[in-house]
Amino acid sequence: MFGLARWWRRRGLRDPGFSPEQWAATMQGVALLRDWSPAALARLREQTVFFLRAKTFTAAEGARLDDAVRLLIAAQACVPILRLDIDYYDGWRELIVYPDTFVTRHQEHDEAGVLHSWRQPSAGEAWSHGPVVLSQTDVEESARARDGFNVVIHEMAHKLDMLNGDANGFPPLHREMRVQDWVSGWSASYEAFCAELEAGGAPALDPYAAESPAEFFAVMSEAFFELPDEVLAHFPLLYPQLTGFYRYDPRGPA
Ligand SMILES: [Zn+2]
């Protein structure tokens, strides 16, 4: 690391912008982090400091956005990059926080060229090269229970997926990973998941994952960090791909 970066890093860690008590309260409030090792939590704290420095938060529709909420979002947002560089979140700056689910307008041309538009309530959104939008109620619910649902991890997974273009379930892989293994593993698992849903089976994952390969990757990422044993049991082909991409195994010592 060069001089300036090192200085910046040291300064950031000396003056994190939150107190040890605030950090401890955040850790208590995120169920997912309760059994993490001190070393993993120290690394998470470091990433959180850099995240808070690099990002801005905007309150929408009267959201009560205080330090505790910002810290709760930032800490969960840094879970996917625990073992990656903070640069993985480059290229966007803003997080917009609504008090609860928000309604967004969607438009799409169908095959006949007809434009359809509809409004849909959302807990979170990640815009390509743009902001991440979150519902505060859903952020808090995500923190409270380790149940496989985490809107912050979900939107961050979309951001990672978008590092090499549109969200399509194919993020930029590390040099040691094989593209062929990723593509074959994910497409086979996605197809099997959709087929099982269609046949009326009880899905091992939030059925929303069937929406598209991008959603499959984002929903799988939530489950991977929150309930890794379930992901390993139901998606054995994908588990090593996830530990390879996130450079982290939630089942092992963090
Ligand atoms: Zn999504």
CSV table of N, CA and C in Angstrom, one decimal, residues 49-208:
chain,number,residue,atom,x,y,z
A,49,VAL,N,-16.1,1.4,8.4
A,49,VAL,CA,-15.6,2.7,8.5
A,49,VAL,C,-15.4,3.3,7.1
A,50,PHE,N,-14.8,2.5,6.2
A,50,PHE,CA,-14.5,3.0,4.9
A,50,PHE,C,-15.8,3.2,4.1
A,51,PHE,N,-16.8,2.3,4.3
A,51,PHE,CA,-18.1,2.4,3.7
A,51,PHE,C,-18.7,3.7,4.0
A,52,LEU,N,-18.8,4.0,5.3
A,52,LEU,CA,-19.4,5.2,5.8
A,52,LEU,C,-18.7,6.5,5.2
A,53,ARG,N,-17.4,6.4,5.1
A,53,ARG,CA,-16.7,7.5,4.5
A,53,ARG,C,-17.0,7.7,3.0
A,54,ALA,N,-17.2,6.6,2.3
A,54,ALA,CA,-17.3,6.7,0.9
A,54,ALA,C,-18.8,7.0,0.4
A,55,LYS,N,-19.8,6.7,1.3
A,55,LYS,CA,-21.2,6.7,0.8
A,55,LYS,C,-21.9,7.9,1.5
A,56,THR,N,-23.0,8.3,0.9
A,56,THR,CA,-23.9,9.3,1.5
A,56,THR,C,-25.2,8.7,1.7
A,57,PHE,N,-25.9,9.2,2.7
A,57,PHE,CA,-27.3,8.6,3.0
A,57,PHE,C,-28.3,9.8,2.8
A,58,THR,N,-29.4,9.5,2.2
A,58,THR,CA,-30.4,10.4,2.0
A,58,THR,C,-31.7,9.9,2.5
A,59,ALA,N,-32.4,10.7,3.4
A,59,ALA,CA,-33.7,10.2,3.9
A,59,ALA,C,-34.8,10.6,3.0
A,60,ALA,N,-35.7,9.7,2.7
A,60,ALA,CA,-36.8,10.0,1.8
A,60,ALA,C,-38.1,9.8,2.6
A,61,GLU,N,-39.1,10.6,2.2
A,61,GLU,CA,-40.4,10.5,2.8
A,61,GLU,C,-40.4,10.5,4.3
A,62,GLY,N,-39.6,11.3,4.9
A,62,GLY,CA,-39.6,11.5,6.3
A,62,GLY,C,-38.9,10.4,7.1
A,63,ALA,N,-38.1,9.6,6.5
A,63,ALA,CA,-37.3,8.5,7.2
A,63,ALA,C,-36.5,9.2,8.3
A,64,ARG,N,-36.5,8.5,9.4
A,64,ARG,CA,-35.7,9.1,10.6
A,64,ARG,C,-34.3,8.4,10.5
A,65,LEU,N,-33.4,9.1,9.8
A,65,LEU,CA,-32.1,8.5,9.5
A,65,LEU,C,-31.1,9.0,10.5
A,66,ASP,N,-30.8,8.2,11.6
A,66,ASP,CA,-29.8,8.7,12.5
A,66,ASP,C,-28.5,7.8,12.4
A,67,ASP,N,-27.6,8.1,13.3
A,67,ASP,CA,-26.3,7.3,13.2
A,67,ASP,C,-26.5,5.8,13.4
A,68,ALA,N,-27.5,5.4,14.3
A,68,ALA,CA,-27.7,4.0,14.5
A,68,ALA,C,-28.2,3.3,13.2
A,69,VAL,N,-29.1,4.0,12.5
A,69,VAL,CA,-29.6,3.4,11.3
A,69,VAL,C,-28.5,3.3,10.2
A,70,ARG,N,-27.7,4.4,10.1
A,70,ARG,CA,-26.6,4.4,9.1
A,70,ARG,C,-25.6,3.3,9.4
A,71,LEU,N,-25.3,3.1,10.7
A,71,LEU,CA,-24.4,2.1,11.1
A,71,LEU,C,-25.0,0.7,10.8
A,72,LEU,N,-26.2,0.5,11.1
A,72,LEU,CA,-26.9,-0.8,10.9
A,72,LEU,C,-26.9,-1.2,9.4
A,73,ILE,N,-27.1,-0.2,8.5
A,73,ILE,CA,-27.0,-0.4,7.1
A,73,ILE,C,-25.6,-0.7,6.7
A,74,ALA,N,-24.7,0.1,7.1
A,74,ALA,CA,-23.3,0.0,6.7
A,74,ALA,C,-22.7,-1.4,7.1
A,75,ALA,N,-23.0,-1.8,8.3
A,75,ALA,CA,-22.4,-3.0,8.8
A,75,ALA,C,-22.9,-4.2,8.0
A,76,GLN,N,-24.2,-4.2,7.7
A,76,GLN,CA,-24.8,-5.3,7.0
A,76,GLN,C,-24.3,-5.3,5.5
A,77,ALA,N,-24.1,-4.1,5.0
A,77,ALA,CA,-23.6,-3.9,3.6
A,77,ALA,C,-22.2,-4.4,3.5
A,78,CYS,N,-21.4,-4.4,4.6
A,78,CYS,CA,-20.0,-4.8,4.5
A,78,CYS,C,-19.9,-6.4,4.7
A,79,VAL,N,-20.9,-7.1,5.0
A,79,VAL,CA,-20.8,-8.5,5.2
A,79,VAL,C,-20.3,-9.2,3.9
A,80,PRO,N,-20.9,-8.9,2.7
A,80,PRO,CA,-20.5,-9.5,1.5
A,80,PRO,C,-19.0,-9.2,1.1
A,81,ILE,N,-18.5,-8.0,1.6
A,81,ILE,CA,-17.2,-7.7,1.2
A,81,ILE,C,-16.2,-7.9,2.4
A,82,LEU,N,-16.6,-8.7,3.3
A,82,LEU,CA,-15.7,-8.9,4.5
A,82,LEU,C,-14.3,-9.3,4.0
A,83,ARG,N,-14.2,-10.2,3.0
A,83,ARG,CA,-12.9,-10.6,2.5
A,83,ARG,C,-12.6,-10.1,1.1
A,84,LEU,N,-13.4,-9.1,0.7
A,84,LEU,CA,-13.0,-8.4,-0.6
A,84,LEU,C,-12.6,-7.0,-0.3
A,85,ASP,N,-12.2,-6.3,-1.3
A,85,ASP,CA,-11.7,-5.0,-1.1
A,85,ASP,C,-12.9,-4.0,-1.1
A,86,ILE,N,-12.8,-2.9,-0.4
A,86,ILE,CA,-13.9,-1.9,-0.4
A,86,ILE,C,-14.1,-1.3,-1.8
A,87,ASP,N,-13.1,-1.5,-2.7
A,87,ASP,CA,-13.2,-1.0,-4.1
A,87,ASP,C,-14.4,-1.8,-4.8
A,88,TYR,N,-14.8,-2.9,-4.3
A,88,TYR,CA,-15.9,-3.6,-4.9
A,88,TYR,C,-17.2,-2.8,-4.9
A,89,TYR,N,-17.2,-1.8,-4.0
A,89,TYR,CA,-18.4,-0.9,-4.0
A,89,TYR,C,-18.1,0.4,-4.6
A,90,ASP,N,-17.1,0.5,-5.5
A,90,ASP,CA,-16.9,1.7,-6.2
A,90,ASP,C,-17.9,2.0,-7.3
A,91,GLY,N,-18.0,3.2,-7.8
A,91,GLY,CA,-18.9,3.5,-8.9
A,91,GLY,C,-20.3,3.9,-8.5
A,92,TRP,N,-20.6,4.1,-7.3
A,92,TRP,CA,-21.9,4.6,-6.8
A,92,TRP,C,-21.6,5.1,-5.4
A,93,ARG,N,-22.5,6.0,-5.0
A,93,ARG,CA,-22.3,6.8,-3.8
A,93,ARG,C,-23.4,6.8,-2.8
A,94,GLU,N,-24.6,6.8,-3.3
A,94,GLU,CA,-25.8,7.2,-2.5
A,94,GLU,C,-26.6,6.0,-2.0
A,95,LEU,N,-27.1,6.1,-0.8
A,95,LEU,CA,-28.1,5.2,-0.3
A,95,LEU,C,-29.3,6.0,0.1
A,96,ILE,N,-30.4,5.7,-0.5
A,96,ILE,CA,-31.7,6.4,-0.2
A,96,ILE,C,-32.5,5.5,0.7
A,97,VAL,N,-32.9,6.1,1.9
A,97,VAL,CA,-33.6,5.3,2.8
A,97,VAL,C,-35.1,5.8,3.0
A,98,TYR,N,-36.0,4.9,2.8
A,98,TYR,CA,-37.5,5.2,3.0
A,98,TYR,C,-37.8,4.6,4.3
A,99,PRO,N,-38.8,5.1,5.0
A,99,PRO,CA,-39.2,4.6,6.3
A,99,PRO,C,-39.7,3.1,6.2
A,100,ASP,N,-40.4,2.8,5.1
A,100,ASP,CA,-41.0,1.5,4.9
A,100,ASP,C,-40.9,1.1,3.5
A,101,THR,N,-41.6,0.1,3.0
A,101,THR,CA,-41.6,-0.3,1.6
A,101,THR,C,-42.0,0.9,0.8
A,102,PHE,N,-41.5,1.0,-0.4
A,102,PHE,CA,-41.7,2.2,-1.2
A,102,PHE,C,-42.3,1.7,-2.6
A,103,VAL,N,-42.9,2.6,-3.3
A,103,VAL,CA,-43.5,2.1,-4.5
A,103,VAL,C,-42.7,2.7,-5.7
A,104,THR,N,-42.3,1.9,-6.6
A,104,THR,CA,-41.6,2.4,-7.8
A,104,THR,C,-42.3,2.0,-9.1
A,105,ARG,N,-42.1,2.8,-10.1
A,105,ARG,CA,-42.8,2.6,-11.4
A,105,ARG,C,-41.9,1.8,-12.2
A,106,HIS,N,-42.4,0.8,-12.9
A,106,HIS,CA,-41.6,0.0,-13.8
A,106,HIS,C,-42.3,0.1,-15.2
A,107,GLN,N,-41.4,0.0,-16.2
A,107,GLN,CA,-41.9,0.0,-17.6
A,107,GLN,C,-41.2,-1.0,-18.4
A,108,GLU,N,-41.9,-1.7,-19.3
A,108,GLU,CA,-41.3,-2.7,-20.1
A,108,GLU,C,-42.0,-2.8,-21.4
A,109,HIS,N,-41.3,-3.0,-22.5
A,109,HIS,CA,-41.9,-3.2,-23.8
A,109,HIS,C,-42.1,-4.7,-23.9
A,110,ASP,N,-43.3,-5.2,-24.3
A,110,ASP,CA,-43.4,-6.6,-24.6
A,110,ASP,C,-43.0,-7.0,-26.0
A,111,GLU,N,-43.1,-8.2,-26.3
A,111,GLU,CA,-42.6,-8.7,-27.7
A,111,GLU,C,-43.3,-8.0,-28.8
A,112,ALA,N,-44.6,-7.6,-28.6
A,112,ALA,CA,-45.3,-6.9,-29.6
A,112,ALA,C,-45.0,-5.4,-29.7
A,113,GLY,N,-44.1,-4.9,-28.8
A,113,GLY,CA,-43.7,-3.5,-28.8
A,113,GLY,C,-44.6,-2.7,-27.9
A,114,VAL,N,-45.5,-3.3,-27.2
A,114,VAL,CA,-46.4,-2.5,-26.4
A,114,VAL,C,-45.8,-2.2,-25.0
A,115,LEU,N,-45.9,-0.9,-24.6
A,115,LEU,CA,-45.3,-0.5,-23.4
A,115,LEU,C,-46.2,-0.8,-22.2
A,116,HIS,N,-45.7,-1.6,-21.3
A,116,HIS,CA,-46.5,-1.8,-20.1
A,116,HIS,C,-45.9,-1.1,-18.9
A,117,SER,N,-46.7,-0.5,-18.1
A,117,SER,CA,-46.1,0.1,-16.9
A,117,SER,C,-46.9,-0.3,-15.7
A,118,TRP,N,-46.2,-0.5,-14.6
A,118,TRP,CA,-46.9,-0.9,-13.4
A,118,TRP,C,-46.2,-0.4,-12.1
A,119,ARG,N,-46.8,-0.4,-11.0
A,119,ARG,CA,-46.2,0.1,-9.8
A,119,ARG,C,-46.1,-1.0,-8.8
A,120,GLN,N,-45.0,-1.1,-8.2
A,120,GLN,CA,-44.7,-2.3,-7.4
A,120,GLN,C,-44.1,-1.8,-6.0
A,121,PRO,N,-44.6,-2.3,-4.9
A,121,PRO,CA,-43.9,-2.0,-3.6
A,121,PRO,C,-42.6,-2.8,-3.5
A,122,SER,N,-41.6,-2.1,-3.0
A,122,SER,CA,-40.3,-2.7,-2.9
A,122,SER,C,-39.7,-2.5,-1.5
A,123,ALA,N,-38.9,-3.5,-1.1
A,123,ALA,CA,-38.1,-3.3,0.1
A,123,ALA,C,-36.7,-2.8,-0.1
A,124,GLY,N,-36.3,-2.9,-1.4
A,124,GLY,CA,-34.9,-2.5,-1.7
A,124,GLY,C,-34.7,-2.5,-3.2
A,125,GLU,N,-33.8,-1.6,-3.7
A,125,GLU,CA,-33.5,-1.6,-5.1
A,125,GLU,C,-32.0,-1.2,-5.3
A,126,ALA,N,-31.4,-1.7,-6.3
A,126,ALA,CA,-30.0,-1.3,-6.6
A,126,ALA,C,-30.0,-0.8,-8.0
A,127,TRP,N,-29.7,0.4,-8.3
A,127,TRP,CA,-29.7,0.9,-9.6
A,127,TRP,C,-28.3,0.8,-10.2
A,128,SER,N,-28.2,0.5,-11.5
A,128,SER,CA,-27.0,0.4,-12.1
A,128,SER,C,-26.3,1.7,-12.2
A,129,HIS,N,-25.1,1.8,-11.7
A,129,HIS,CA,-24.3,3.1,-11.6
A,129,HIS,C,-25.0,4.2,-10.7
A,130,GLY,N,-26.1,3.8,-10.0
A,130,GLY,CA,-26.9,4.7,-9.2
A,130,GLY,C,-27.0,4.3,-7.8
A,131,PRO,N,-28.0,4.8,-7.1
A,131,PRO,CA,-28.1,4.6,-5.7
A,131,PRO,C,-28.6,3.2,-5.4
A,132,VAL,N,-28.5,2.9,-4.1
A,132,VAL,CA,-29.2,1.7,-3.5
A,132,VAL,C,-30.3,2.3,-2.7
A,133,VAL,N,-31.5,1.8,-2.9
A,133,VAL,CA,-32.7,2.3,-2.2
A,133,VAL,C,-33.1,1.2,-1.2
A,134,LEU,N,-33.4,1.6,0.1
A,134,LEU,CA,-33.8,0.6,1.1
A,134,LEU,C,-34.9,1.1,1.9
A,135,SER,N,-35.7,0.1,2.4
A,135,SER,CA,-36.8,0.4,3.3
A,135,SER,C,-36.2,0.2,4.7
A,136,GLN,N,-36.3,1.2,5.6
A,136,GLN,CA,-35.8,1.1,6.9
A,136,GLN,C,-36.4,-0.1,7.7
A,137,THR,N,-37.7,-0.2,7.6
A,137,THR,CA,-38.3,-1.3,8.3
A,137,THR,C,-37.7,-2.7,7.9
A,138,ASP,N,-37.5,-2.8,6.6
A,138,ASP,CA,-36.9,-4.1,6.2
A,138,ASP,C,-35.5,-4.3,6.6
A,139,VAL,N,-34.7,-3.1,6.6
A,139,VAL,CA,-33.3,-3.2,7.1
A,139,VAL,C,-33.3,-3.7,8.5
A,140,GLU,N,-34.2,-3.2,9.3
A,140,GLU,CA,-34.3,-3.5,10.8
A,140,GLU,C,-34.7,-5.0,10.9
A,141,GLU,N,-35.7,-5.4,10.1
A,141,GLU,CA,-36.1,-6.8,10.2
A,141,GLU,C,-35.0,-7.8,9.7
A,142,SER,N,-34.3,-7.3,8.7
A,142,SER,CA,-33.2,-8.2,8.2
A,142,SER,C,-32.2,-8.4,9.3
A,143,ALA,N,-31.9,-7.4,10.1
A,143,ALA,CA,-30.9,-7.5,11.2
A,143,ALA,C,-31.4,-8.3,12.3
A,144,ARG,N,-32.7,-8.2,12.6
A,144,ARG,CA,-33.2,-8.9,13.8
A,144,ARG,C,-33.2,-10.4,13.8
A,145,ALA,N,-33.4,-11.0,12.6
A,145,ALA,CA,-33.5,-12.5,12.6
A,145,ALA,C,-32.5,-13.0,11.5
A,146,ARG,N,-32.0,-14.2,11.9
A,146,ARG,CA,-31.1,-14.9,11.0
A,146,ARG,C,-31.9,-15.9,10.3
A,147,ASP,N,-32.7,-15.5,9.3
A,147,ASP,CA,-33.7,-16.4,8.7
A,147,ASP,C,-33.5,-16.5,7.2
A,148,GLY,N,-32.4,-16.1,6.7
A,148,GLY,CA,-32.2,-16.2,5.2
A,148,GLY,C,-32.6,-15.0,4.4
A,149,PHE,N,-33.3,-14.1,5.0
A,149,PHE,CA,-33.7,-12.8,4.4
A,149,PHE,C,-32.9,-11.7,4.8
A,150,ASN,N,-32.3,-11.0,3.9
A,150,ASN,CA,-31.5,-9.8,4.3
A,150,ASN,C,-31.5,-8.8,3.1
A,151,VAL,N,-32.3,-7.8,3.2
A,151,VAL,CA,-32.4,-6.9,2.1
A,151,VAL,C,-31.1,-6.2,1.8
A,152,VAL,N,-30.3,-5.9,2.8
A,152,VAL,CA,-29.1,-5.1,2.5
A,152,VAL,C,-28.1,-6.0,1.7
A,153,ILE,N,-27.9,-7.3,2.2
A,153,ILE,CA,-27.0,-8.2,1.5
A,153,ILE,C,-27.6,-8.4,0.1
A,154,HIS,N,-28.9,-8.5,-0.1
A,154,HIS,CA,-29.5,-8.7,-1.4
A,154,HIS,C,-29.1,-7.6,-2.4
A,155,GLU,N,-29.3,-6.4,-1.9
A,155,GLU,CA,-29.0,-5.2,-2.9
A,155,GLU,C,-27.5,-5.1,-3.1
A,156,MET,N,-26.7,-5.4,-2.1
A,156,MET,CA,-25.2,-5.4,-2.3
A,156,MET,C,-24.8,-6.4,-3.3
A,157,ALA,N,-25.4,-7.6,-3.2
A,157,ALA,CA,-25.1,-8.7,-4.2
A,157,ALA,C,-25.4,-8.2,-5.6
A,158,HIS,N,-26.5,-7.4,-5.8
A,158,HIS,CA,-26.8,-6.9,-7.1
A,158,HIS,C,-25.7,-5.9,-7.5
A,159,LYS,N,-25.2,-5.1,-6.6
A,159,LYS,CA,-24.1,-4.1,-6.9
A,159,LYS,C,-22.9,-4.9,-7.4
A,160,LEU,N,-22.6,-6.0,-6.7
A,160,LEU,CA,-21.4,-6.8,-7.1
A,160,LEU,C,-21.6,-7.4,-8.5
A,161,ASP,N,-22.8,-7.9,-8.7
A,161,ASP,CA,-23.2,-8.5,-10.0
A,161,ASP,C,-23.0,-7.4,-11.1
A,162,MET,N,-23.3,-6.2,-10.8
A,162,MET,CA,-23.3,-5.1,-11.8
A,162,MET,C,-21.9,-4.5,-12.1
A,163,LEU,N,-20.9,-5.1,-11.4
A,163,LEU,CA,-19.6,-4.5,-11.6
A,163,LEU,C,-19.1,-4.8,-13.1
A,164,ASN,N,-19.7,-5.8,-13.7
A,164,ASN,CA,-19.3,-6.1,-15.1
A,164,ASN,C,-20.5,-6.0,-16.0
A,165,GLY,N,-21.3,-5.0,-15.8
A,165,GLY,CA,-22.5,-4.8,-16.7
A,165,GLY,C,-23.8,-5.0,-16.0
A,166,ASP,N,-24.8,-5.4,-16.8
A,166,ASP,CA,-26.1,-5.5,-16.2
A,166,ASP,C,-26.1,-6.6,-15.1
A,167,ALA,N,-27.1,-6.6,-14.2
A,167,ALA,CA,-27.2,-7.6,-13.2
A,167,ALA,C,-27.8,-8.9,-14.0
A,168,ASN,N,-27.0,-10.0,-14.0
A,168,ASN,CA,-27.4,-11.2,-14.7
A,168,ASN,C,-27.0,-12.4,-14.0
A,169,GLY,N,-26.5,-12.3,-12.7
A,169,GLY,CA,-26.1,-13.5,-12.0
A,169,GLY,C,-24.7,-13.9,-12.3
A,170,PHE,N,-24.0,-13.0,-13.0
A,170,PHE,CA,-22.6,-13.4,-13.4
A,170,PHE,C,-21.7,-12.2,-13.0
A,171,PRO,N,-21.2,-12.1,-11.8
A,171,PRO,CA,-20.3,-11.0,-11.3
A,171,PRO,C,-18.9,-11.3,-11.9
A,172,PRO,N,-18.1,-10.3,-11.8
A,172,PRO,CA,-16.7,-10.6,-12.2
A,172,PRO,C,-16.0,-11.6,-11.3
A,173,LEU,N,-15.5,-12.7,-11.9
A,173,LEU,CA,-14.9,-13.7,-11.0
A,173,LEU,C,-13.5,-13.4,-10.8
A,174,HIS,N,-13.0,-14.0,-9.7
A,174,HIS,CA,-11.5,-13.9,-9.4
A,174,HIS,C,-10.7,-14.8,-10.4
A,175,ARG,N,-9.5,-14.4,-10.5
A,175,ARG,CA,-8.6,-15.1,-11.5
A,175,ARG,C,-8.6,-16.6,-11.2
A,176,GLU,N,-8.6,-17.0,-10.0
A,176,GLU,CA,-8.5,-18.4,-9.7
A,176,GLU,C,-9.8,-19.2,-9.9
A,177,MET,N,-10.9,-18.5,-10.3
A,177,MET,CA,-12.2,-19.2,-10.5
A,177,MET,C,-12.3,-19.5,-12.0
A,178,ARG,N,-13.1,-20.6,-12.2
A,178,ARG,CA,-13.3,-20.9,-13.6
A,178,ARG,C,-14.7,-20.5,-14.1
A,179,VAL,N,-14.7,-19.7,-15.1
A,179,VAL,CA,-16.0,-19.2,-15.7
A,179,VAL,C,-16.9,-20.4,-16.0
A,180,GLN,N,-16.4,-21.4,-16.6
A,180,GLN,CA,-17.2,-22.5,-17.0
A,180,GLN,C,-17.9,-23.2,-15.8
A,181,ASP,N,-17.2,-23.3,-14.7
A,181,ASP,CA,-17.8,-23.9,-13.5
A,181,ASP,C,-18.9,-23.0,-13.0
A,182,TRP,N,-18.7,-21.7,-13.0
A,182,TRP,CA,-19.7,-20.8,-12.6
A,182,TRP,C,-21.0,-20.9,-13.4
A,183,VAL,N,-20.8,-20.8,-14.7
A,183,VAL,CA,-21.9,-20.7,-15.6
A,183,VAL,C,-22.7,-22.1,-15.6
A,184,SER,N,-22.0,-23.2,-15.6
A,184,SER,CA,-22.7,-24.5,-15.6
A,184,SER,C,-23.4,-24.7,-14.3
A,185,GLY,N,-22.7,-24.4,-13.2
A,185,GLY,CA,-23.3,-24.6,-11.9
A,185,GLY,C,-24.6,-23.8,-11.7
A,186,TRP,N,-24.5,-22.5,-12.0
A,186,TRP,CA,-25.6,-21.6,-11.7
A,186,TRP,C,-26.8,-21.8,-12.7
A,187,SER,N,-26.5,-22.1,-14.0
A,187,SER,CA,-27.6,-22.3,-14.8
A,187,SER,C,-28.3,-23.6,-14.5
A,188,ALA,N,-27.6,-24.6,-14.2
A,188,ALA,CA,-28.3,-25.9,-13.9
A,188,ALA,C,-29.1,-25.7,-12.6
A,189,SER,N,-28.5,-25.1,-11.6
A,189,SER,CA,-29.2,-24.9,-10.3
A,189,SER,C,-30.5,-24.0,-10.5
A,190,TYR,N,-30.3,-23.0,-11.3
A,190,TYR,CA,-31.5,-22.1,-11.5
A,190,TYR,C,-32.6,-22.8,-12.2
A,191,GLU,N,-32.2,-23.5,-13.3
A,191,GLU,CA,-33.3,-24.3,-14.0
A,191,GLU,C,-34.0,-25.3,-13.1
A,192,ALA,N,-33.2,-26.0,-12.3
A,192,ALA,CA,-33.8,-27.0,-11.4
A,192,ALA,C,-34.7,-26.4,-10.4
A,193,PHE,N,-34.3,-25.2,-9.9
A,193,PHE,CA,-35.1,-24.5,-8.9
A,193,PHE,C,-36.4,-24.0,-9.5
A,194,CYS,N,-36.4,-23.5,-10.7
A,194,CYS,CA,-37.6,-23.0,-11.4
A,194,CYS,C,-38.5,-24.2,-11.7
A,195,ALA,N,-37.9,-25.3,-12.1
A,195,ALA,CA,-38.7,-26.5,-12.5
A,195,ALA,C,-39.4,-27.0,-11.2
A,196,GLU,N,-38.7,-27.0,-10.1
A,196,GLU,CA,-39.2,-27.6,-8.8
A,196,GLU,C,-40.4,-26.7,-8.4
A,197,LEU,N,-40.2,-25.4,-8.5
A,197,LEU,CA,-41.3,-24.4,-8.1
A,197,LEU,C,-42.5,-24.7,-9.0
A,198,GLU,N,-42.3,-24.8,-10.3
A,198,GLU,CA,-43.4,-25.0,-11.2
A,198,GLU,C,-44.2,-26.3,-10.9
A,199,ALA,N,-43.4,-27.3,-10.4
A,199,ALA,CA,-44.0,-28.6,-10.1
A,199,ALA,C,-44.7,-28.6,-8.8
A,200,GLY,N,-44.7,-27.4,-8.1
A,200,GLY,CA,-45.4,-27.3,-6.8
A,200,GLY,C,-44.6,-27.8,-5.6
A,201,GLY,N,-43.3,-28.0,-5.8
A,201,GLY,CA,-42.5,-28.4,-4.7
A,201,GLY,C,-42.2,-27.3,-3.7
A,202,ALA,N,-41.8,-27.7,-2.4
A,202,ALA,CA,-41.5,-26.7,-1.4
A,202,ALA,C,-40.1,-26.2,-1.7
A,203,PRO,N,-40.0,-24.9,-2.1
A,203,PRO,CA,-38.7,-24.4,-2.4
A,203,PRO,C,-37.7,-24.3,-1.2
A,204,ALA,N,-36.4,-24.5,-1.5
A,204,ALA,CA,-35.4,-24.4,-0.4
A,204,ALA,C,-35.0,-23.0,-0.3
A,205,LEU,N,-35.6,-22.1,-1.1
A,205,LEU,CA,-35.1,-20.7,-1.1
A,205,LEU,C,-36.4,-19.8,-1.4
A,206,ASP,N,-36.3,-18.6,-1.1
A,206,ASP,CA,-37.4,-17.6,-1.4
A,206,ASP,C,-37.8,-17.8,-2.9
A,207,PRO,N,-39.1,-18.1,-3.2
A,207,PRO,CA,-39.5,-18.3,-4.6
A,207,PRO,C,-39.2,-17.1,-5.5
A,208,TYR,N,-39.0,-15.9,-4.9
A,208,TYR,CA,-38.6,-14.7,-5.7
A,208,TYR,C,-37.4,-14.9,-6.5
